[in-house]
Amino acid sequence: AQRVTQPEKLLSVFKGAPVELKCNYSYSGSPELFWYVQYSRQRLQLLLRHISRESIKGFTADLNKGETSFHLKKPFAQEEDSAMYYCALQGVGTYKYIFGTGTRLKVLA
Amino acid sequence: NAGVTQTPKFQVLKTGQSMTLQCAQDMNHEYMSWYRQDPGMGLRLIHYSVGAGITDQGEVPNGYNVSRSTTEDFPLRLLSAAPSQTSVYFCASSPPGQGSYGYTFGSGTRLTVV
Protein backbone atom coordinates (compact mmCIF):
# COMPACT_ATOMS: atom_id res chain seq x y z
CA ALA A 1 0.00 0.00 0.00
CA GLN A 2 1.15 3.54 -0.71
CA ARG A 3 1.51 5.39 2.53
CA VAL A 4 3.34 8.25 4.22
CA THR A 5 3.86 7.93 7.97
CA GLN A 6 4.78 10.73 10.31
CA PRO A 7 5.01 9.00 13.68
CA GLU A 8 5.04 12.13 15.86
CA LYS A 9 1.92 14.25 16.18
CA LEU A 10 3.73 16.81 18.31
CA LEU A 11 7.40 17.60 18.71
CA SER A 12 8.54 20.16 21.25
CA VAL A 13 12.12 21.44 21.32
CA PHE A 14 13.89 24.36 22.89
CA LYS A 15 15.20 27.23 20.83
CA GLY A 16 18.68 26.46 19.58
CA ALA A 17 18.24 22.68 19.86
CA PRO A 18 18.43 20.40 16.83
CA VAL A 19 15.22 19.30 15.18
CA GLU A 20 14.38 16.11 13.31
CA LEU A 21 10.90 15.50 11.96
CA LYS A 22 10.47 11.91 10.87
CA CYS A 23 8.86 10.73 7.65
CA ASN A 24 8.69 7.17 6.39
CA TYR A 25 7.01 6.07 3.21
CA SER A 26 5.77 2.97 1.52
CA TYR A 27 5.72 2.99 -2.27
CA SER A 28 6.56 0.49 -4.96
CA GLY A 29 8.99 2.44 -7.09
CA SER A 30 10.93 5.67 -6.75
CA PRO A 31 8.59 8.46 -5.70
CA GLU A 32 9.18 12.17 -5.43
CA LEU A 33 9.25 13.39 -1.82
CA PHE A 34 8.32 16.78 -0.43
CA TRP A 35 7.99 18.66 2.82
CA TYR A 36 5.26 21.26 3.24
CA VAL A 37 4.88 23.73 6.10
CA GLN A 38 1.73 25.39 7.43
CA TYR A 39 2.11 28.32 9.82
CA SER A 40 -0.78 29.11 12.11
CA ARG A 41 -3.99 29.56 10.10
CA GLN A 42 -2.12 30.01 6.84
CA ARG A 43 -1.99 28.07 3.62
CA LEU A 44 0.40 25.20 3.11
CA GLN A 45 3.67 26.16 1.49
CA LEU A 46 6.22 24.01 -0.22
CA LEU A 47 9.32 23.82 1.96
CA LEU A 48 11.57 21.25 0.29
CA ARG A 49 11.71 18.93 -2.70
CA HIS A 50 14.09 16.02 -2.49
CA ILE A 51 14.96 16.26 -6.16
CA SER A 52 16.41 19.76 -5.77
CA ARG A 53 18.57 18.94 -2.73
CA GLU A 54 18.10 22.48 -1.47
CA SER A 55 18.21 24.00 1.99
CA ILE A 56 15.34 26.31 2.88
CA LYS A 57 15.26 28.32 6.12
CA GLY A 58 18.07 26.08 7.39
CA PHE A 59 16.08 22.88 6.86
CA THR A 60 17.42 19.93 4.91
CA ALA A 61 16.05 16.50 4.12
CA ASP A 62 17.83 13.44 2.82
CA LEU A 63 16.08 10.68 0.97
CA ASN A 64 17.15 7.29 2.31
CA LYS A 65 15.84 4.72 -0.14
CA GLY A 66 17.08 1.80 1.93
CA GLU A 67 15.11 2.89 4.99
CA THR A 68 12.37 4.53 2.87
CA SER A 69 12.68 7.68 4.93
CA PHE A 70 12.81 11.41 4.24
CA HIS A 71 13.43 13.02 7.61
CA LEU A 72 13.48 16.81 7.91
CA LYS A 73 16.34 18.29 9.92
CA LYS A 74 17.54 21.62 11.22
CA PRO A 75 20.59 22.03 13.43
CA PHE A 76 19.31 24.97 15.50
CA ALA A 77 15.56 25.50 15.94
CA GLN A 78 14.10 29.00 16.00
CA GLU A 79 10.79 30.12 17.48
CA GLU A 80 9.49 31.07 14.04
CA ASP A 81 9.86 27.44 12.97
CA SER A 82 6.81 26.58 15.07
CA ALA A 83 4.30 25.22 12.56
CA MET A 84 2.65 22.12 11.17
CA TYR A 85 4.86 20.08 8.87
CA TYR A 86 3.59 17.61 6.31
CA CYS A 87 5.59 15.05 4.41
CA ALA A 88 4.19 14.16 0.98
CA LEU A 89 4.86 11.63 -1.74
CA GLN A 90 4.15 11.97 -5.44
CA GLY A 91 3.96 8.80 -7.45
CA VAL A 92 6.20 8.70 -10.49
CA GLY A 93 4.19 9.38 -13.64
CA THR A 94 1.19 10.73 -11.72
CA TYR A 95 0.03 14.05 -10.38
CA LYS A 96 -1.42 12.58 -7.22
CA TYR A 97 0.10 13.22 -3.85
CA ILE A 98 -0.15 11.25 -0.64
CA PHE A 99 0.25 13.29 2.53
CA GLY A 100 1.25 12.19 5.97
CA THR A 101 -0.86 13.16 8.97
CA GLY A 102 1.50 15.95 9.91
CA THR A 103 3.75 16.82 12.85
CA ARG A 104 3.24 19.96 14.89
CA LEU A 105 6.57 21.48 15.84
CA LYS A 106 6.68 23.75 18.87
CA VAL A 107 9.88 25.63 19.52
CA LEU A 108 10.03 26.80 23.12
CA ALA A 109 11.86 29.93 24.21
CA ASN B 1 -0.39 36.96 -10.36
CA ALA B 2 -2.75 35.96 -7.55
CA GLY B 3 -1.81 32.25 -7.40
CA VAL B 4 -4.64 30.04 -6.13
CA THR B 5 -7.69 31.91 -4.86
CA GLN B 6 -10.40 30.27 -2.77
CA THR B 7 -13.74 31.71 -1.77
CA PRO B 8 -15.35 31.95 0.68
CA LYS B 9 -12.87 31.87 3.57
CA PHE B 10 -15.52 30.88 6.10
CA GLN B 11 -18.94 29.30 5.73
CA VAL B 12 -21.59 27.91 8.05
CA LEU B 13 -24.19 25.60 6.54
CA LYS B 14 -27.20 23.82 7.90
CA THR B 15 -27.45 20.08 7.41
CA GLY B 16 -28.93 19.34 4.00
CA GLN B 17 -27.96 22.63 2.38
CA SER B 18 -25.86 22.68 -0.74
CA MET B 19 -23.08 25.07 -1.70
CA THR B 20 -20.12 25.53 -3.99
CA LEU B 21 -16.59 26.28 -2.89
CA GLN B 22 -14.77 28.28 -5.52
CA CYS B 23 -11.16 27.80 -6.61
CA ALA B 24 -9.36 29.72 -9.32
CA GLN B 25 -5.72 29.84 -10.40
CA ASP B 26 -4.00 32.19 -12.83
CA MET B 27 -0.79 30.23 -13.37
CA ASN B 28 -1.98 28.06 -16.27
CA HIS B 29 -1.60 24.96 -14.13
CA GLU B 30 -3.03 21.79 -15.64
CA TYR B 31 -3.44 19.88 -12.41
CA MET B 32 -5.90 20.99 -9.73
CA SER B 33 -7.14 19.18 -6.69
CA TRP B 34 -9.27 19.52 -3.58
CA TYR B 35 -8.22 18.32 -0.15
CA ARG B 36 -9.88 18.35 3.19
CA GLN B 37 -7.82 18.82 6.33
CA ASP B 38 -9.00 17.26 9.58
CA PRO B 39 -7.15 17.05 12.92
CA GLY B 40 -5.08 13.88 13.18
CA MET B 41 -5.89 12.84 9.62
CA GLY B 42 -3.71 15.14 7.59
CA LEU B 43 -4.85 16.06 4.09
CA ARG B 44 -7.14 13.74 2.20
CA LEU B 45 -7.75 14.03 -1.52
CA ILE B 46 -11.39 14.58 -2.50
CA HIS B 47 -11.28 15.08 -6.28
CA TYR B 48 -8.68 16.08 -8.81
CA SER B 49 -8.41 17.18 -12.42
CA VAL B 50 -5.56 16.81 -14.90
CA GLY B 51 -7.01 19.34 -17.33
CA ALA B 52 -10.16 21.03 -18.56
CA GLY B 53 -12.95 18.51 -18.98
CA ILE B 54 -11.15 15.77 -17.02
CA THR B 55 -11.89 14.97 -13.39
CA ASP B 56 -11.46 11.94 -11.17
CA GLN B 57 -12.16 10.83 -7.63
CA GLY B 58 -9.67 10.88 -4.84
CA GLU B 59 -9.67 9.16 -1.49
CA VAL B 60 -12.86 10.67 0.00
CA PRO B 61 -15.18 11.73 -2.86
CA ASN B 62 -18.59 10.86 -1.40
CA GLY B 63 -20.87 13.85 -0.97
CA TYR B 64 -18.85 16.07 -3.30
CA ASN B 65 -18.97 16.89 -7.01
CA VAL B 66 -16.51 18.76 -9.21
CA SER B 67 -16.31 20.03 -12.76
CA ARG B 68 -13.51 21.61 -14.80
CA SER B 69 -14.90 23.64 -17.65
CA THR B 70 -11.84 25.91 -17.88
CA THR B 71 -8.17 25.57 -16.98
CA GLU B 72 -8.53 28.30 -14.38
CA ASP B 73 -11.52 27.18 -12.33
CA PHE B 74 -12.20 24.06 -10.29
CA PRO B 75 -15.29 24.44 -8.08
CA LEU B 76 -16.22 21.90 -5.40
CA ARG B 77 -19.92 21.30 -4.80
CA LEU B 78 -21.38 19.92 -1.61
CA LEU B 79 -24.62 18.27 -2.61
CA SER B 80 -26.32 17.92 0.78
CA ALA B 81 -24.14 19.09 3.63
CA ALA B 82 -23.60 16.81 6.62
CA PRO B 83 -21.85 17.51 9.95
CA SER B 84 -19.12 15.05 8.89
CA GLN B 85 -18.16 17.53 6.18
CA THR B 86 -17.12 20.10 8.75
CA SER B 87 -13.50 20.64 7.81
CA VAL B 88 -10.98 22.98 6.25
CA TYR B 89 -10.90 22.64 2.48
CA PHE B 90 -7.83 23.41 0.41
CA CYS B 91 -7.54 23.74 -3.32
CA ALA B 92 -4.13 23.14 -4.89
CA SER B 93 -2.62 23.29 -8.35
CA SER B 94 0.52 22.13 -10.09
CA PRO B 95 2.23 23.15 -13.35
CA PRO B 96 1.95 21.27 -16.63
CA GLY B 97 3.88 18.05 -16.89
CA GLN B 98 4.57 15.63 -14.11
CA GLY B 99 7.80 17.00 -12.78
CA SER B 100 8.53 17.53 -9.13
CA TYR B 101 7.29 21.09 -8.92
CA GLY B 102 5.14 20.69 -5.87
CA TYR B 103 1.73 22.17 -5.20
CA THR B 104 0.59 25.75 -4.84
CA PHE B 105 -2.18 25.86 -2.25
CA GLY B 106 -5.05 28.24 -1.75
CA SER B 107 -5.68 29.86 1.63
CA GLY B 108 -8.47 27.44 2.51
CA THR B 109 -12.18 27.50 3.29
CA ARG B 110 -13.24 26.75 6.85
CA LEU B 111 -16.63 25.04 6.63
CA THR B 112 -18.91 24.28 9.57
CA VAL B 113 -22.04 22.21 9.09
CA VAL B 114 -24.56 22.46 11.93
PDB file of C-alpha atoms in Angstrom:
ATOM      1  CA  ALA A   1       0.000   0.000   0.000  1.00  0.00           C
ATOM      2  CA  GLN A   2       1.147   3.540  -0.708  1.00  0.00           C
ATOM      3  CA  ARG A   3       1.514   5.387   2.534  1.00  0.00           C
ATOM      4  CA  VAL A   4       3.340   8.250   4.223  1.00  0.00           C
ATOM      5  CA  THR A   5       3.863   7.927   7.967  1.00  0.00           C
ATOM      6  CA  GLN A   6       4.782  10.734  10.312  1.00  0.00           C
ATOM      7  CA  PRO A   7       5.009   9.001  13.677  1.00  0.00           C
ATOM      8  CA  GLU A   8       5.042  12.126  15.862  1.00  0.00           C
ATOM      9  CA  LYS A   9       1.920  14.252  16.180  1.00  0.00           C
ATOM     10  CA  LEU A  10       3.733  16.808  18.309  1.00  0.00           C
ATOM     11  CA  LEU A  11       7.402  17.600  18.705  1.00  0.00           C
ATOM     12  CA  SER A  12       8.541  20.163  21.251  1.00  0.00           C
ATOM     13  CA  VAL A  13      12.121  21.435  21.324  1.00  0.00           C
ATOM     14  CA  PHE A  14      13.887  24.357  22.894  1.00  0.00           C
ATOM     15  CA  LYS A  15      15.198  27.233  20.833  1.00  0.00           C
ATOM     16  CA  GLY A  16      18.678  26.458  19.576  1.00  0.00           C
ATOM     17  CA  ALA A  17      18.235  22.684  19.855  1.00  0.00           C
ATOM     18  CA  PRO A  18      18.427  20.398  16.828  1.00  0.00           C
ATOM     19  CA  VAL A  19      15.216  19.300  15.177  1.00  0.00           C
ATOM     20  CA  GLU A  20      14.375  16.109  13.310  1.00  0.00           C
ATOM     21  CA  LEU A  21      10.896  15.496  11.957  1.00  0.00           C
ATOM     22  CA  LYS A  22      10.475  11.907  10.866  1.00  0.00           C
ATOM     23  CA  CYS A  23       8.865  10.733   7.649  1.00  0.00           C
ATOM     24  CA  ASN A  24       8.686   7.170   6.394  1.00  0.00           C
ATOM     25  CA  TYR A  25       7.008   6.071   3.213  1.00  0.00           C
ATOM     26  CA  SER A  26       5.771   2.965   1.519  1.00  0.00           C
ATOM     27  CA  TYR A  27       5.725   2.988  -2.266  1.00  0.00           C
ATOM     28  CA  SER A  28       6.563   0.486  -4.963  1.00  0.00           C
ATOM     29  CA  GLY A  29       8.985   2.438  -7.086  1.00  0.00           C
ATOM     30  CA  SER A  30      10.933   5.670  -6.752  1.00  0.00           C
ATOM     31  CA  PRO A  31       8.591   8.460  -5.700  1.00  0.00           C
ATOM     32  CA  GLU A  32       9.177  12.166  -5.431  1.00  0.00           C
ATOM     33  CA  LEU A  33       9.248  13.392  -1.823  1.00  0.00           C
ATOM     34  CA  PHE A  34       8.321  16.783  -0.434  1.00  0.00           C
ATOM     35  CA  TRP A  35       7.986  18.658   2.820  1.00  0.00           C
ATOM     36  CA  TYR A  36       5.255  21.257   3.241  1.00  0.00           C
ATOM     37  CA  VAL A  37       4.876  23.728   6.100  1.00  0.00           C
ATOM     38  CA  GLN A  38       1.732  25.391   7.428  1.00  0.00           C
ATOM     39  CA  TYR A  39       2.107  28.319   9.816  1.00  0.00           C
ATOM     40  CA  SER A  40      -0.779  29.105  12.105  1.00  0.00           C
ATOM     41  CA  ARG A  41      -3.993  29.560  10.104  1.00  0.00           C
ATOM     42  CA  GLN A  42      -2.119  30.010   6.836  1.00  0.00           C
ATOM     43  CA  ARG A  43      -1.994  28.070   3.621  1.00  0.00           C
ATOM     44  CA  LEU A  44       0.403  25.196   3.113  1.00  0.00           C
ATOM     45  CA  GLN A  45       3.671  26.160   1.494  1.00  0.00           C
ATOM     46  CA  LEU A  46       6.224  24.006  -0.221  1.00  0.00           C
ATOM     47  CA  LEU A  47       9.319  23.818   1.962  1.00  0.00           C
ATOM     48  CA  LEU A  48      11.565  21.254   0.289  1.00  0.00           C
ATOM     49  CA  ARG A  49      11.712  18.933  -2.698  1.00  0.00           C
ATOM     50  CA  HIS A  50      14.094  16.018  -2.488  1.00  0.00           C
ATOM     51  CA  ILE A  51      14.959  16.259  -6.155  1.00  0.00           C
ATOM     52  CA  SER A  52      16.407  19.765  -5.770  1.00  0.00           C
ATOM     53  CA  ARG A  53      18.567  18.943  -2.730  1.00  0.00           C
ATOM     54  CA  GLU A  54      18.100  22.481  -1.470  1.00  0.00           C
ATOM     55  CA  SER A  55      18.211  23.999   1.992  1.00  0.00           C
ATOM     56  CA  ILE A  56      15.344  26.307   2.882  1.00  0.00           C
ATOM     57  CA  LYS A  57      15.264  28.319   6.121  1.00  0.00           C
ATOM     58  CA  GLY A  58      18.071  26.078   7.395  1.00  0.00           C
ATOM     59  CA  PHE A  59      16.077  22.880   6.864  1.00  0.00           C
ATOM     60  CA  THR A  60      17.419  19.935   4.910  1.00  0.00           C
ATOM     61  CA  ALA A  61      16.054  16.498   4.123  1.00  0.00           C
ATOM     62  CA  ASP A  62      17.826  13.445   2.820  1.00  0.00           C
ATOM     63  CA  LEU A  63      16.079  10.683   0.974  1.00  0.00           C
ATOM     64  CA  ASN A  64      17.151   7.287   2.305  1.00  0.00           C
ATOM     65  CA  LYS A  65      15.836   4.724  -0.139  1.00  0.00           C
ATOM     66  CA  GLY A  66      17.082   1.799   1.929  1.00  0.00           C
ATOM     67  CA  GLU A  67      15.108   2.887   4.991  1.00  0.00           C
ATOM     68  CA  THR A  68      12.372   4.535   2.866  1.00  0.00           C
ATOM     69  CA  SER A  69      12.684   7.679   4.930  1.00  0.00           C
ATOM     70  CA  PHE A  70      12.805  11.409   4.240  1.00  0.00           C
ATOM     71  CA  HIS A  71      13.432  13.019   7.609  1.00  0.00           C
ATOM     72  CA  LEU A  72      13.484  16.806   7.914  1.00  0.00           C
ATOM     73  CA  LYS A  73      16.344  18.287   9.921  1.00  0.00           C
ATOM     74  CA  LYS A  74      17.536  21.615  11.223  1.00  0.00           C
ATOM     75  CA  PRO A  75      20.594  22.032  13.432  1.00  0.00           C
ATOM     76  CA  PHE A  76      19.311  24.973  15.504  1.00  0.00           C
ATOM     77  CA  ALA A  77      15.562  25.495  15.941  1.00  0.00           C
ATOM     78  CA  GLN A  78      14.095  28.996  15.995  1.00  0.00           C
ATOM     79  CA  GLU A  79      10.790  30.119  17.481  1.00  0.00           C
ATOM     80  CA  GLU A  80       9.489  31.069  14.039  1.00  0.00           C
ATOM     81  CA  ASP A  81       9.861  27.436  12.970  1.00  0.00           C
ATOM     82  CA  SER A  82       6.810  26.575  15.072  1.00  0.00           C
ATOM     83  CA  ALA A  83       4.297  25.222  12.561  1.00  0.00           C
ATOM     84  CA  MET A  84       2.651  22.124  11.172  1.00  0.00           C
ATOM     85  CA  TYR A  85       4.864  20.084   8.871  1.00  0.00           C
ATOM     86  CA  TYR A  86       3.592  17.608   6.308  1.00  0.00           C
ATOM     87  CA  CYS A  87       5.594  15.047   4.405  1.00  0.00           C
ATOM     88  CA  ALA A  88       4.186  14.163   0.978  1.00  0.00           C
ATOM     89  CA  LEU A  89       4.862  11.634  -1.739  1.00  0.00           C
ATOM     90  CA  GLN A  90       4.149  11.968  -5.444  1.00  0.00           C
ATOM     91  CA  GLY A  91       3.955   8.802  -7.454  1.00  0.00           C
ATOM     92  CA  VAL A  92       6.195   8.704 -10.487  1.00  0.00           C
ATOM     93  CA  GLY A  93       4.192   9.381 -13.639  1.00  0.00           C
ATOM     94  CA  THR A  94       1.192  10.731 -11.716  1.00  0.00           C
ATOM     95  CA  TYR A  95       0.029  14.051 -10.381  1.00  0.00           C
ATOM     96  CA  LYS A  96      -1.421  12.583  -7.223  1.00  0.00           C
ATOM     97  CA  TYR A  97       0.102  13.222  -3.852  1.00  0.00           C
ATOM     98  CA  ILE A  98      -0.154  11.249  -0.637  1.00  0.00           C
ATOM     99  CA  PHE A  99       0.250  13.287   2.529  1.00  0.00           C
ATOM    100  CA  GLY A 100       1.251  12.188   5.969  1.00  0.00           C
ATOM    101  CA  THR A 101      -0.861  13.157   8.972  1.00  0.00           C
ATOM    102  CA  GLY A 102       1.503  15.947   9.908  1.00  0.00           C
ATOM    103  CA  THR A 103       3.748  16.816  12.849  1.00  0.00           C
ATOM    104  CA  ARG A 104       3.243  19.959  14.887  1.00  0.00           C
ATOM    105  CA  LEU A 105       6.571  21.484  15.835  1.00  0.00           C
ATOM    106  CA  LYS A 106       6.681  23.753  18.869  1.00  0.00           C
ATOM    107  CA  VAL A 107       9.876  25.631  19.522  1.00  0.00           C
ATOM    108  CA  LEU A 108      10.027  26.802  23.118  1.00  0.00           C
ATOM    109  CA  ALA A 109      11.855  29.927  24.211  1.00  0.00           C
TER     110      ALA A 109
ATOM    111  CA  ASN B   1      -0.391  36.964 -10.357  1.00  0.00           C
ATOM    112  CA  ALA B   2      -2.752  35.962  -7.554  1.00  0.00           C
ATOM    113  CA  GLY B   3      -1.814  32.250  -7.400  1.00  0.00           C
ATOM    114  CA  VAL B   4      -4.638  30.036  -6.127  1.00  0.00           C
ATOM    115  CA  THR B   5      -7.694  31.911  -4.865  1.00  0.00           C
ATOM    116  CA  GLN B   6     -10.401  30.267  -2.771  1.00  0.00           C
ATOM    117  CA  THR B   7     -13.740  31.707  -1.767  1.00  0.00           C
ATOM    118  CA  PRO B   8     -15.354  31.954   0.680  1.00  0.00           C
ATOM    119  CA  LYS B   9     -12.869  31.871   3.575  1.00  0.00           C
ATOM    120  CA  PHE B  10     -15.523  30.875   6.101  1.00  0.00           C
ATOM    121  CA  GLN B  11     -18.944  29.303   5.730  1.00  0.00           C
ATOM    122  CA  VAL B  12     -21.591  27.912   8.052  1.00  0.00           C
ATOM    123  CA  LEU B  13     -24.186  25.602   6.538  1.00  0.00           C
ATOM    124  CA  LYS B  14     -27.197  23.821   7.895  1.00  0.00           C
ATOM    125  CA  THR B  15     -27.454  20.079   7.414  1.00  0.00           C
ATOM    126  CA  GLY B  16     -28.929  19.337   4.003  1.00  0.00           C
ATOM    127  CA  GLN B  17     -27.964  22.628   2.380  1.00  0.00           C
ATOM    128  CA  SER B  18     -25.857  22.681  -0.739  1.00  0.00           C
ATOM    129  CA  MET B  19     -23.079  25.071  -1.696  1.00  0.00           C
ATOM    130  CA  THR B  20     -20.120  25.530  -3.995  1.00  0.00           C
ATOM    131  CA  LEU B  21     -16.587  26.276  -2.885  1.00  0.00           C
ATOM    132  CA  GLN B  22     -14.768  28.275  -5.520  1.00  0.00           C
ATOM    133  CA  CYS B  23     -11.162  27.795  -6.611  1.00  0.00           C
ATOM    134  CA  ALA B  24      -9.359  29.722  -9.319  1.00  0.00           C
ATOM    135  CA  GLN B  25      -5.723  29.836 -10.398  1.00  0.00           C
ATOM    136  CA  ASP B  26      -4.003  32.185 -12.828  1.00  0.00           C
ATOM    137  CA  MET B  27      -0.786  30.232 -13.373  1.00  0.00           C
ATOM    138  CA  ASN B  28      -1.982  28.065 -16.273  1.00  0.00           C
ATOM    139  CA  HIS B  29      -1.600  24.964 -14.126  1.00  0.00           C
ATOM    140  CA  GLU B  30      -3.030  21.790 -15.636  1.00  0.00           C
ATOM    141  CA  TYR B  31      -3.443  19.883 -12.414  1.00  0.00           C
ATOM    142  CA  MET B  32      -5.896  20.991  -9.735  1.00  0.00           C
ATOM    143  CA  SER B  33      -7.136  19.182  -6.687  1.00  0.00           C
ATOM    144  CA  TRP B  34      -9.272  19.524  -3.582  1.00  0.00           C
ATOM    145  CA  TYR B  35      -8.217  18.324  -0.152  1.00  0.00           C
ATOM    146  CA  ARG B  36      -9.877  18.347   3.193  1.00  0.00           C
ATOM    147  CA  GLN B  37      -7.823  18.824   6.333  1.00  0.00           C
ATOM    148  CA  ASP B  38      -9.003  17.255   9.579  1.00  0.00           C
ATOM    149  CA  PRO B  39      -7.152  17.049  12.916  1.00  0.00           C
ATOM    150  CA  GLY B  40      -5.085  13.881  13.177  1.00  0.00           C
ATOM    151  CA  MET B  41      -5.894  12.836   9.619  1.00  0.00           C
ATOM    152  CA  GLY B  42      -3.713  15.142   7.586  1.00  0.00           C
ATOM    153  CA  LEU B  43      -4.846  16.061   4.094  1.00  0.00           C
ATOM    154  CA  ARG B  44      -7.143  13.744   2.199  1.00  0.00           C
ATOM    155  CA  LEU B  45      -7.748  14.034  -1.521  1.00  0.00           C
ATOM    156  CA  ILE B  46     -11.385  14.576  -2.496  1.00  0.00           C
ATOM    157  CA  HIS B  47     -11.276  15.084  -6.279  1.00  0.00           C
ATOM    158  CA  TYR B  48      -8.684  16.083  -8.813  1.00  0.00           C
ATOM    159  CA  SER B  49      -8.411  17.182 -12.415  1.00  0.00           C
ATOM    160  CA  VAL B  50      -5.561  16.811 -14.901  1.00  0.00           C
ATOM    161  CA  GLY B  51      -7.005  19.337 -17.330  1.00  0.00           C
ATOM    162  CA  ALA B  52     -10.157  21.026 -18.561  1.00  0.00           C
ATOM    163  CA  GLY B  53     -12.953  18.511 -18.982  1.00  0.00           C
ATOM    164  CA  ILE B  54     -11.151  15.766 -17.021  1.00  0.00           C
ATOM    165  CA  THR B  55     -11.894  14.973 -13.385  1.00  0.00           C
ATOM    166  CA  ASP B  56     -11.461  11.944 -11.168  1.00  0.00           C
ATOM    167  CA  GLN B  57     -12.161  10.830  -7.632  1.00  0.00           C
ATOM    168  CA  GLY B  58      -9.671  10.881  -4.837  1.00  0.00           C
ATOM    169  CA  GLU B  59      -9.673   9.162  -1.486  1.00  0.00           C
ATOM    170  CA  VAL B  60     -12.864  10.668  -0.001  1.00  0.00           C
ATOM    171  CA  PRO B  61     -15.181  11.734  -2.860  1.00  0.00           C
ATOM    172  CA  ASN B  62     -18.589  10.855  -1.395  1.00  0.00           C
ATOM    173  CA  GLY B  63     -20.866  13.848  -0.969  1.00  0.00           C
ATOM    174  CA  TYR B  64     -18.848  16.069  -3.305  1.00  0.00           C
ATOM    175  CA  ASN B  65     -18.970  16.889  -7.009  1.00  0.00           C
ATOM    176  CA  VAL B  66     -16.509  18.759  -9.212  1.00  0.00           C
ATOM    177  CA  SER B  67     -16.308  20.032 -12.758  1.00  0.00           C
ATOM    178  CA  ARG B  68     -13.512  21.605 -14.804  1.00  0.00           C
ATOM    179  CA  SER B  69     -14.900  23.641 -17.651  1.00  0.00           C
ATOM    180  CA  THR B  70     -11.837  25.906 -17.875  1.00  0.00           C
ATOM    181  CA  THR B  71      -8.171  25.565 -16.983  1.00  0.00           C
ATOM    182  CA  GLU B  72      -8.525  28.304 -14.381  1.00  0.00           C
ATOM    183  CA  ASP B  73     -11.518  27.183 -12.333  1.00  0.00           C
ATOM    184  CA  PHE B  74     -12.203  24.059 -10.292  1.00  0.00           C
ATOM    185  CA  PRO B  75     -15.291  24.439  -8.076  1.00  0.00           C
ATOM    186  CA  LEU B  76     -16.224  21.901  -5.404  1.00  0.00           C
ATOM    187  CA  ARG B  77     -19.922  21.297  -4.796  1.00  0.00           C
ATOM    188  CA  LEU B  78     -21.377  19.921  -1.607  1.00  0.00           C
ATOM    189  CA  LEU B  79     -24.621  18.273  -2.615  1.00  0.00           C
ATOM    190  CA  SER B  80     -26.323  17.920   0.778  1.00  0.00           C
ATOM    191  CA  ALA B  81     -24.136  19.086   3.633  1.00  0.00           C
ATOM    192  CA  ALA B  82     -23.599  16.807   6.617  1.00  0.00           C
ATOM    193  CA  PRO B  83     -21.846  17.510   9.949  1.00  0.00           C
ATOM    194  CA  SER B  84     -19.118  15.051   8.888  1.00  0.00           C
ATOM    195  CA  GLN B  85     -18.162  17.530   6.184  1.00  0.00           C
ATOM    196  CA  THR B  86     -17.122  20.101   8.750  1.00  0.00           C
ATOM    197  CA  SER B  87     -13.499  20.643   7.807  1.00  0.00           C
ATOM    198  CA  VAL B  88     -10.984  22.982   6.254  1.00  0.00           C
ATOM    199  CA  TYR B  89     -10.896  22.644   2.484  1.00  0.00           C
ATOM    200  CA  PHE B  90      -7.829  23.412   0.413  1.00  0.00           C
ATOM    201  CA  CYS B  91      -7.540  23.735  -3.316  1.00  0.00           C
ATOM    202  CA  ALA B  92      -4.128  23.144  -4.886  1.00  0.00           C
ATOM    203  CA  SER B  93      -2.620  23.290  -8.349  1.00  0.00           C
ATOM    204  CA  SER B  94       0.522  22.126 -10.089  1.00  0.00           C
ATOM    205  CA  PRO B  95       2.226  23.147 -13.351  1.00  0.00           C
ATOM    206  CA  PRO B  96       1.950  21.272 -16.626  1.00  0.00           C
ATOM    207  CA  GLY B  97       3.877  18.049 -16.893  1.00  0.00           C
ATOM    208  CA  GLN B  98       4.567  15.634 -14.113  1.00  0.00           C
ATOM    209  CA  GLY B  99       7.801  17.000 -12.780  1.00  0.00           C
ATOM    210  CA  SER B 100       8.531  17.532  -9.131  1.00  0.00           C
ATOM    211  CA  TYR B 101       7.289  21.088  -8.918  1.00  0.00           C
ATOM    212  CA  GLY B 102       5.136  20.694  -5.868  1.00  0.00           C
ATOM    213  CA  TYR B 103       1.732  22.172  -5.205  1.00  0.00           C
ATOM    214  CA  THR B 104       0.593  25.750  -4.837  1.00  0.00           C
ATOM    215  CA  PHE B 105      -2.178  25.858  -2.249  1.00  0.00           C
ATOM    216  CA  GLY B 106      -5.052  28.240  -1.752  1.00  0.00           C
ATOM    217  CA  SER B 107      -5.677  29.861   1.627  1.00  0.00           C
ATOM    218  CA  GLY B 108      -8.465  27.437   2.511  1.00  0.00           C
ATOM    219  CA  THR B 109     -12.184  27.504   3.289  1.00  0.00           C
ATOM    220  CA  ARG B 110     -13.242  26.745   6.852  1.00  0.00           C
ATOM    221  CA  LEU B 111     -16.634  25.043   6.635  1.00  0.00           C
ATOM    222  CA  THR B 112     -18.907  24.279   9.571  1.00  0.00           C
ATOM    223  CA  VAL B 113     -22.043  22.205   9.093  1.00  0.00           C
ATOM    224  CA  VAL B 114     -24.562  22.457  11.926  1.00  0.00           C
TER     225      VAL B 114
END
